[in-house]
PDB file of C-alpha atoms (C1' of nucleotides) in Angstrom:
ATOM      1  CA  MET A 262      33.248  50.342 180.727  1.00  0.00           C
ATOM      2  CA  SER A 263      32.847  47.456 182.954  1.00  0.00           C
ATOM      3  CA  SER A 264      35.474  46.271 185.446  1.00  0.00           C
ATOM      4  CA  LYS A 265      33.503  43.292 186.382  1.00  0.00           C
ATOM      5  CA  LEU A 266      35.648  40.303 188.097  1.00  0.00           C
ATOM      6  CA  SER A 267      36.056  37.271 185.337  1.00  0.00           C
ATOM      7  CA  LYS A 268      35.594  33.662 185.971  1.00  0.00           C
ATOM      8  CA  ASP A 269      39.496  33.171 186.512  1.00  0.00           C
ATOM      9  CA  PHE A 270      38.894  35.125 189.632  1.00  0.00           C
ATOM     10  CA  TYR A 271      36.420  32.943 191.244  1.00  0.00           C
ATOM     11  CA  THR A 272      37.782  29.600 190.505  1.00  0.00           C
ATOM     12  CA  ILE A 273      40.569  29.000 192.709  1.00  0.00           C
ATOM     13  CA  ASP A 274      40.268  27.880 196.187  1.00  0.00           C
ATOM     14  CA  ALA A 275      38.269  29.518 198.812  1.00  0.00           C
ATOM     15  CA  VAL A 276      40.935  31.303 201.150  1.00  0.00           C
ATOM     16  CA  ALA A 277      42.732  32.385 198.156  1.00  0.00           C
ATOM     17  CA  LEU A 278      39.561  34.337 197.028  1.00  0.00           C
ATOM     18  CA  ALA A 279      38.414  35.452 200.483  1.00  0.00           C
ATOM     19  CA  LYS A 280      41.465  37.476 200.534  1.00  0.00           C
ATOM     20  CA  ASN A 281      41.442  38.632 196.538  1.00  0.00           C
ATOM     21  CA  ILE A 282      38.104  39.499 197.192  1.00  0.00           C
ATOM     22  CA  LEU A 283      39.116  41.771 200.192  1.00  0.00           C
ATOM     23  CA  GLY A 284      38.755  45.758 198.995  1.00  0.00           C
ATOM     24  CA  LYS A 285      36.733  44.822 195.849  1.00  0.00           C
ATOM     25  CA  ILE A 286      33.515  46.838 194.788  1.00  0.00           C
ATOM     26  CA  LEU A 287      30.107  44.769 195.350  1.00  0.00           C
ATOM     27  CA  VAL A 288      27.461  46.667 192.755  1.00  0.00           C
ATOM     28  CA  ARG A 289      23.661  46.471 193.354  1.00  0.00           C
ATOM     29  CA  LYS A 290      21.248  46.849 190.817  1.00  0.00           C
ATOM     30  CA  PHE A 291      17.825  47.930 192.420  1.00  0.00           C
ATOM     31  CA  GLU A 292      14.567  47.323 190.274  1.00  0.00           C
ATOM     32  CA  ASP A 293      14.137  51.189 189.707  1.00  0.00           C
ATOM     33  CA  GLY A 294      17.269  51.911 188.369  1.00  0.00           C
ATOM     34  CA  THR A 295      19.280  52.412 191.729  1.00  0.00           C
ATOM     35  CA  THR A 296      22.673  51.109 191.821  1.00  0.00           C
ATOM     36  CA  LEU A 297      24.589  50.989 194.824  1.00  0.00           C
ATOM     37  CA  LYS A 298      28.250  49.692 195.382  1.00  0.00           C
ATOM     38  CA  PHE A 299      29.955  49.097 198.116  1.00  0.00           C
ATOM     39  CA  LYS A 300      33.566  47.791 199.243  1.00  0.00           C
ATOM     40  CA  ILE A 301      33.873  44.709 200.936  1.00  0.00           C
ATOM     41  CA  THR A 302      35.645  44.791 204.141  1.00  0.00           C
ATOM     42  CA  GLU A 303      35.091  41.604 205.986  1.00  0.00           C
ATOM     43  CA  VAL A 304      34.895  37.982 204.116  1.00  0.00           C
ATOM     44  CA  GLU A 305      35.343  33.836 205.743  1.00  0.00           C
ATOM     45  CA  ALA A 306      36.350  30.926 203.726  1.00  0.00           C
ATOM     46  CA  TYR A 307      34.266  27.883 203.915  1.00  0.00           C
ATOM     47  CA  CYS A 308      36.232  24.956 202.649  1.00  0.00           C
ATOM     48  CA  GLY A 309      34.694  21.924 201.155  1.00  0.00           C
ATOM     49  CA  GLU A 310      32.548  18.445 202.676  1.00  0.00           C
ATOM     50  CA  ASP A 311      35.659  17.826 204.869  1.00  0.00           C
ATOM     51  CA  ASP A 312      35.391  21.502 206.919  1.00  0.00           C
ATOM     52  CA  LEU A 313      32.528  21.127 209.856  1.00  0.00           C
ATOM     53  CA  ALA A 314      31.529  24.466 209.556  1.00  0.00           C
ATOM     54  CA  CYS A 315      30.482  24.596 206.066  1.00  0.00           C
ATOM     55  CA  HIS A 316      27.419  23.851 205.186  1.00  0.00           C
ATOM     56  CA  ALA A 317      28.411  21.262 202.250  1.00  0.00           C
ATOM     57  CA  SER A 318      30.002  18.971 204.636  1.00  0.00           C
ATOM     58  CA  LYS A 319      26.317  17.317 205.177  1.00  0.00           C
ATOM     59  CA  GLY A 320      26.665  16.639 201.868  1.00  0.00           C
ATOM     60  CA  ARG A 321      25.329  17.790 198.554  1.00  0.00           C
ATOM     61  CA  THR A 322      21.676  18.887 198.973  1.00  0.00           C
ATOM     62  CA  LYS A 323      19.229  20.785 197.653  1.00  0.00           C
ATOM     63  CA  ARG A 324      20.608  23.820 199.665  1.00  0.00           C
ATOM     64  CA  THR A 325      24.082  23.193 199.163  1.00  0.00           C
ATOM     65  CA  GLU A 326      23.895  21.814 195.403  1.00  0.00           C
ATOM     66  CA  ILE A 327      25.416  25.714 194.129  1.00  0.00           C
ATOM     67  CA  MET A 328      28.693  25.179 195.854  1.00  0.00           C
ATOM     68  CA  TYR A 329      29.454  22.392 194.166  1.00  0.00           C
ATOM     69  CA  HIS A 330      29.167  24.469 190.900  1.00  0.00           C
ATOM     70  CA  GLU A 331      32.316  26.744 189.207  1.00  0.00           C
ATOM     71  CA  GLY A 332      33.085  29.839 191.160  1.00  0.00           C
ATOM     72  CA  GLY A 333      31.490  32.790 190.337  1.00  0.00           C
ATOM     73  CA  LYS A 334      27.570  32.076 191.299  1.00  0.00           C
ATOM     74  CA  VAL A 335      25.917  33.686 194.569  1.00  0.00           C
ATOM     75  CA  TYR A 336      24.827  31.140 197.764  1.00  0.00           C
ATOM     76  CA  VAL A 337      22.582  32.687 199.579  1.00  0.00           C
ATOM     77  CA  TYR A 338      20.211  31.126 202.362  1.00  0.00           C
ATOM     78  CA  LEU A 339      18.381  31.907 205.308  1.00  0.00           C
ATOM     79  CA  ILE A 340      19.354  32.129 208.904  1.00  0.00           C
ATOM     80  CA  TYR A 341      16.930  32.354 212.286  1.00  0.00           C
ATOM     81  CA  GLY A 342      14.506  32.698 210.023  1.00  0.00           C
ATOM     82  CA  MET A 343      15.070  36.478 209.400  1.00  0.00           C
ATOM     83  CA  TYR A 344      18.583  37.077 207.720  1.00  0.00           C
ATOM     84  CA  TRP A 345      19.802  36.483 203.961  1.00  0.00           C
ATOM     85  CA  MET A 346      23.643  35.772 204.151  1.00  0.00           C
ATOM     86  CA  LEU A 347      25.322  36.562 201.238  1.00  0.00           C
ATOM     87  CA  ASN A 348      28.067  34.450 199.923  1.00  0.00           C
ATOM     88  CA  VAL A 349      29.881  33.987 196.627  1.00  0.00           C
ATOM     89  CA  VAL A 350      30.882  30.192 195.357  1.00  0.00           C
ATOM     90  CA  SER A 351      34.646  29.528 194.877  1.00  0.00           C
ATOM     91  CA  GLY A 352      36.989  26.940 193.534  1.00  0.00           C
ATOM     92  CA  LYS A 353      36.241  24.604 190.511  1.00  0.00           C
ATOM     93  CA  GLU A 354      33.238  21.802 189.439  1.00  0.00           C
ATOM     94  CA  ASN A 355      32.505  19.322 192.486  1.00  0.00           C
ATOM     95  CA  GLU A 356      34.616  21.443 194.816  1.00  0.00           C
ATOM     96  CA  PRO A 357      32.249  22.949 197.052  1.00  0.00           C
ATOM     97  CA  GLN A 358      33.532  26.113 198.740  1.00  0.00           C
ATOM     98  CA  ALA A 359      32.140  29.721 199.510  1.00  0.00           C
ATOM     99  CA  VAL A 360      32.762  32.736 200.740  1.00  0.00           C
ATOM    100  CA  LEU A 361      30.603  34.651 203.082  1.00  0.00           C
ATOM    101  CA  ILE A 362      30.774  38.131 202.590  1.00  0.00           C
ATOM    102  CA  ARG A 363      30.576  39.145 206.725  1.00  0.00           C
ATOM    103  CA  GLY A 364      30.575  42.856 206.061  1.00  0.00           C
ATOM    104  CA  LEU A 365      30.919  45.874 203.627  1.00  0.00           C
ATOM    105  CA  GLU A 366      31.691  49.451 204.086  1.00  0.00           C
ATOM    106  CA  ASN A 367      29.787  51.180 206.376  1.00  0.00           C
ATOM    107  CA  ILE A 368      27.469  47.908 207.200  1.00  0.00           C
ATOM    108  CA  SER A 369      28.980  45.584 209.428  1.00  0.00           C
ATOM    109  CA  GLY A 370      27.529  42.106 210.428  1.00  0.00           C
ATOM    110  CA  PRO A 371      26.274  39.925 207.512  1.00  0.00           C
ATOM    111  CA  GLY A 372      22.777  39.932 208.206  1.00  0.00           C
ATOM    112  CA  ARG A 373      22.747  43.831 208.002  1.00  0.00           C
ATOM    113  CA  VAL A 374      24.514  43.318 204.283  1.00  0.00           C
ATOM    114  CA  GLY A 375      21.633  40.963 203.340  1.00  0.00           C
ATOM    115  CA  LYS A 376      19.047  43.318 204.182  1.00  0.00           C
ATOM    116  CA  ALA A 377      20.809  46.355 202.774  1.00  0.00           C
ATOM    117  CA  LEU A 378      21.078  44.615 199.316  1.00  0.00           C
ATOM    118  CA  LYS A 379      17.473  43.845 199.613  1.00  0.00           C
ATOM    119  CA  LEU A 380      18.820  39.665 199.283  1.00  0.00           C
ATOM    120  CA  ASP A 381      15.856  37.300 199.274  1.00  0.00           C
ATOM    121  CA  ARG A 382      15.768  33.355 197.849  1.00  0.00           C
ATOM    122  CA  SER A 383      15.477  34.234 194.012  1.00  0.00           C
ATOM    123  CA  PHE A 384      19.546  35.074 194.040  1.00  0.00           C
ATOM    124  CA  TYR A 385      20.412  31.633 194.833  1.00  0.00           C
ATOM    125  CA  GLY A 386      22.742  30.416 191.725  1.00  0.00           C
ATOM    126  CA  GLU A 387      22.425  33.960 190.473  1.00  0.00           C
ATOM    127  CA  ASP A 388      25.508  34.222 187.971  1.00  0.00           C
ATOM    128  CA  LEU A 389      27.918  36.467 189.283  1.00  0.00           C
ATOM    129  CA  LEU A 390      29.342  37.003 185.507  1.00  0.00           C
ATOM    130  CA  GLN A 391      26.102  37.749 183.558  1.00  0.00           C
ATOM    131  CA  SER A 392      23.868  39.097 186.545  1.00  0.00           C
ATOM    132  CA  GLU A 393      22.097  42.450 185.584  1.00  0.00           C
ATOM    133  CA  ARG A 394      21.092  43.490 189.494  1.00  0.00           C
ATOM    134  CA  ILE A 395      24.509  42.029 191.378  1.00  0.00           C
ATOM    135  CA  TRP A 396      27.906  41.033 190.639  1.00  0.00           C
ATOM    136  CA  ILE A 397      31.697  42.362 191.374  1.00  0.00           C
ATOM    137  CA  GLU A 398      33.716  44.741 190.186  1.00  0.00           C
ATOM    138  CA  LYS A 399      37.947  45.472 190.365  1.00  0.00           C
ATOM    139  CA  THR A 400      39.168  48.598 192.269  1.00  0.00           C
ATOM    140  CA  LEU A 401      40.359  51.453 190.159  1.00  0.00           C
ATOM    141  CA  ASP A 402      43.368  52.052 191.713  1.00  0.00           C
ATOM    142  CA  SER A 403      46.281  49.725 192.689  1.00  0.00           C
ATOM    143  CA  ALA A 404      44.399  46.951 195.074  1.00  0.00           C
ATOM    144  CA  GLU A 405      47.600  45.853 196.793  1.00  0.00           C
ATOM    145  CA  ASN A 406      48.070  48.130 199.252  1.00  0.00           C
ATOM    146  CA  LEU A 407      45.735  46.674 201.587  1.00  0.00           C
ATOM    147  CA  LYS A 408      46.457  45.528 205.108  1.00  0.00           C
ATOM    148  CA  ILE A 409      44.333  42.429 205.630  1.00  0.00           C
ATOM    149  CA  ASN A 410      43.770  40.787 208.993  1.00  0.00           C
ATOM    150  CA  THR A 411      43.526  37.535 209.645  1.00  0.00           C
ATOM    151  CA  SER A 412      41.269  35.740 212.530  1.00  0.00           C
ATOM    152  CA  THR A 413      38.981  32.976 213.265  1.00  0.00           C
ATOM    153  CA  ARG A 414      35.833  32.172 211.804  1.00  0.00           C
ATOM    154  CA  ILE A 415      32.503  33.470 214.093  1.00  0.00           C
ATOM    155  CA  GLY A 416      29.427  31.650 214.794  1.00  0.00           C
ATOM    156  CA  ILE A 417      30.755  28.164 214.491  1.00  0.00           C
ATOM    157  CA  GLU A 418      31.550  26.760 217.878  1.00  0.00           C
ATOM    158  CA  TYR A 419      29.729  23.475 217.023  1.00  0.00           C
ATOM    159  CA  SER A 420      32.133  22.331 214.211  1.00  0.00           C
ATOM    160  CA  GLY A 421      34.274  21.668 217.051  1.00  0.00           C
ATOM    161  CA  ASP A 422      38.004  22.955 217.709  1.00  0.00           C
ATOM    162  CA  ILE A 423      39.737  21.812 214.415  1.00  0.00           C
ATOM    163  CA  TRP A 424      37.510  23.961 212.166  1.00  0.00           C
ATOM    164  CA  SER A 425      36.348  26.643 214.300  1.00  0.00           C
ATOM    165  CA  LYS A 426      40.010  27.754 214.821  1.00  0.00           C
ATOM    166  CA  LYS A 427      41.015  27.613 211.681  1.00  0.00           C
ATOM    167  CA  PRO A 428      42.411  31.293 210.612  1.00  0.00           C
ATOM    168  CA  TRP A 429      39.537  32.165 207.877  1.00  0.00           C
ATOM    169  CA  ARG A 430      38.436  35.001 208.314  1.00  0.00           C
ATOM    170  CA  PHE A 431      40.110  37.776 207.068  1.00  0.00           C
ATOM    171  CA  TYR A 432      39.184  41.806 207.208  1.00  0.00           C
ATOM    172  CA  LEU A 433      40.647  45.058 206.295  1.00  0.00           C
TER     173      LEU A 433
ATOM    174  C1'  DT B   7       4.890  14.423 208.883  1.00  0.00           C
ATOM    175  C1'  DG B   8       7.506  16.457 212.993  1.00  0.00           C
ATOM    176  C1'  DC B   9      11.281  18.738 215.353  1.00  0.00           C
ATOM    177  C1'  DA B  10      15.543  20.975 217.226  1.00  0.00           C
ATOM    178  C1'  DC B  11      18.393  24.602 215.798  1.00  0.00           C
ATOM    179  C1'  DG B  12      21.668  27.797 212.981  1.00  0.00           C
ATOM    180  C1'  DA B  13      27.921  31.325 209.628  1.00  0.00           C
ATOM    181  C1'  DT B  14      22.595  37.319 213.829  1.00  0.00           C
ATOM    182  C1'  DC B  15      21.005  41.586 215.407  1.00  0.00           C
ATOM    183  C1'  DT B  16      18.928  44.763 218.420  1.00  0.00           C
ATOM    184  C1'  DC B  17      17.348  45.957 222.728  1.00  0.00           C
ATOM    185  C1'  DG B  18      17.672  46.353 227.877  1.00  0.00           C
TER     186       DG B  18
ATOM    187  C1'  DG C 102      21.606  38.220 227.919  1.00  0.00           C
ATOM    188  C1'  DA C 103      17.763  36.774 225.832  1.00  0.00           C
ATOM    189  C1'  DG C 104      14.386  36.535 221.941  1.00  0.00           C
ATOM    190  C1'  DA C 105      12.541  37.235 217.187  1.00  0.00           C
ATOM    191  C1'  DT C 106      11.090  33.523 213.754  1.00  0.00           C
ATOM    192  C1'  DC C 107      11.655  29.977 209.678  1.00  0.00           C
ATOM    193  C1'  DG C 108      13.961  26.834 206.345  1.00  0.00           C
ATOM    194  C1'  DT C 109      16.744  23.059 206.699  1.00  0.00           C
ATOM    195  C1'  DG C 110      18.393  18.001 207.676  1.00  0.00           C
ATOM    196  C1'  DC C 111      17.489  14.288 209.972  1.00  0.00           C
ATOM    197  C1'  DA C 112      14.780  11.482 212.955  1.00  0.00           C
ATOM    198  C1'  DT C 113      10.009   9.154 213.810  1.00  0.00           C
TER     199       DT C 113
END
DNA sequence: TGCACGATCTCG
DNA sequence: GAGATCGTGCAT
């Protein structure tokens, strides 16, 4: 009875995916068999090399490599030496875009998301379409009664006014 | 080979 | 409002 989201869901551009992914269910299955499900409540879109707030603006490196892949992969990275950020790669191949999962139901703040999901380096490049430990499911009820709020992205002042003021943060 | 810094959180 | 804490990119 899997209702995993299909590949088509992820291969659109990051801003569209960010809005669509709100309200969906993030599923995490731990090694001991415990399964946790969280509704996704807050996301941000990072769009390509031109977006100075996006890590891909540095070009294709070992770190950003995964963003150049087709949508549906996981991009995780360590920030401030202690928090794992969870991102979902979006777009088509060679379109380095990703959606940062900033908040889940009852869990606010991207650092706490990574902690709750027990993320680590091994999740880099994980395939959301095939993984047995992390994936995203459709909601059962009619999804579109959601009120989506928009604002600017967090913590990226360094990228300058043009990019830091893009309304690419979405939350319920 | 070394160094400055960041898509954050918690505590005071 | 500062510190924790370390991988990454970029300058030597």
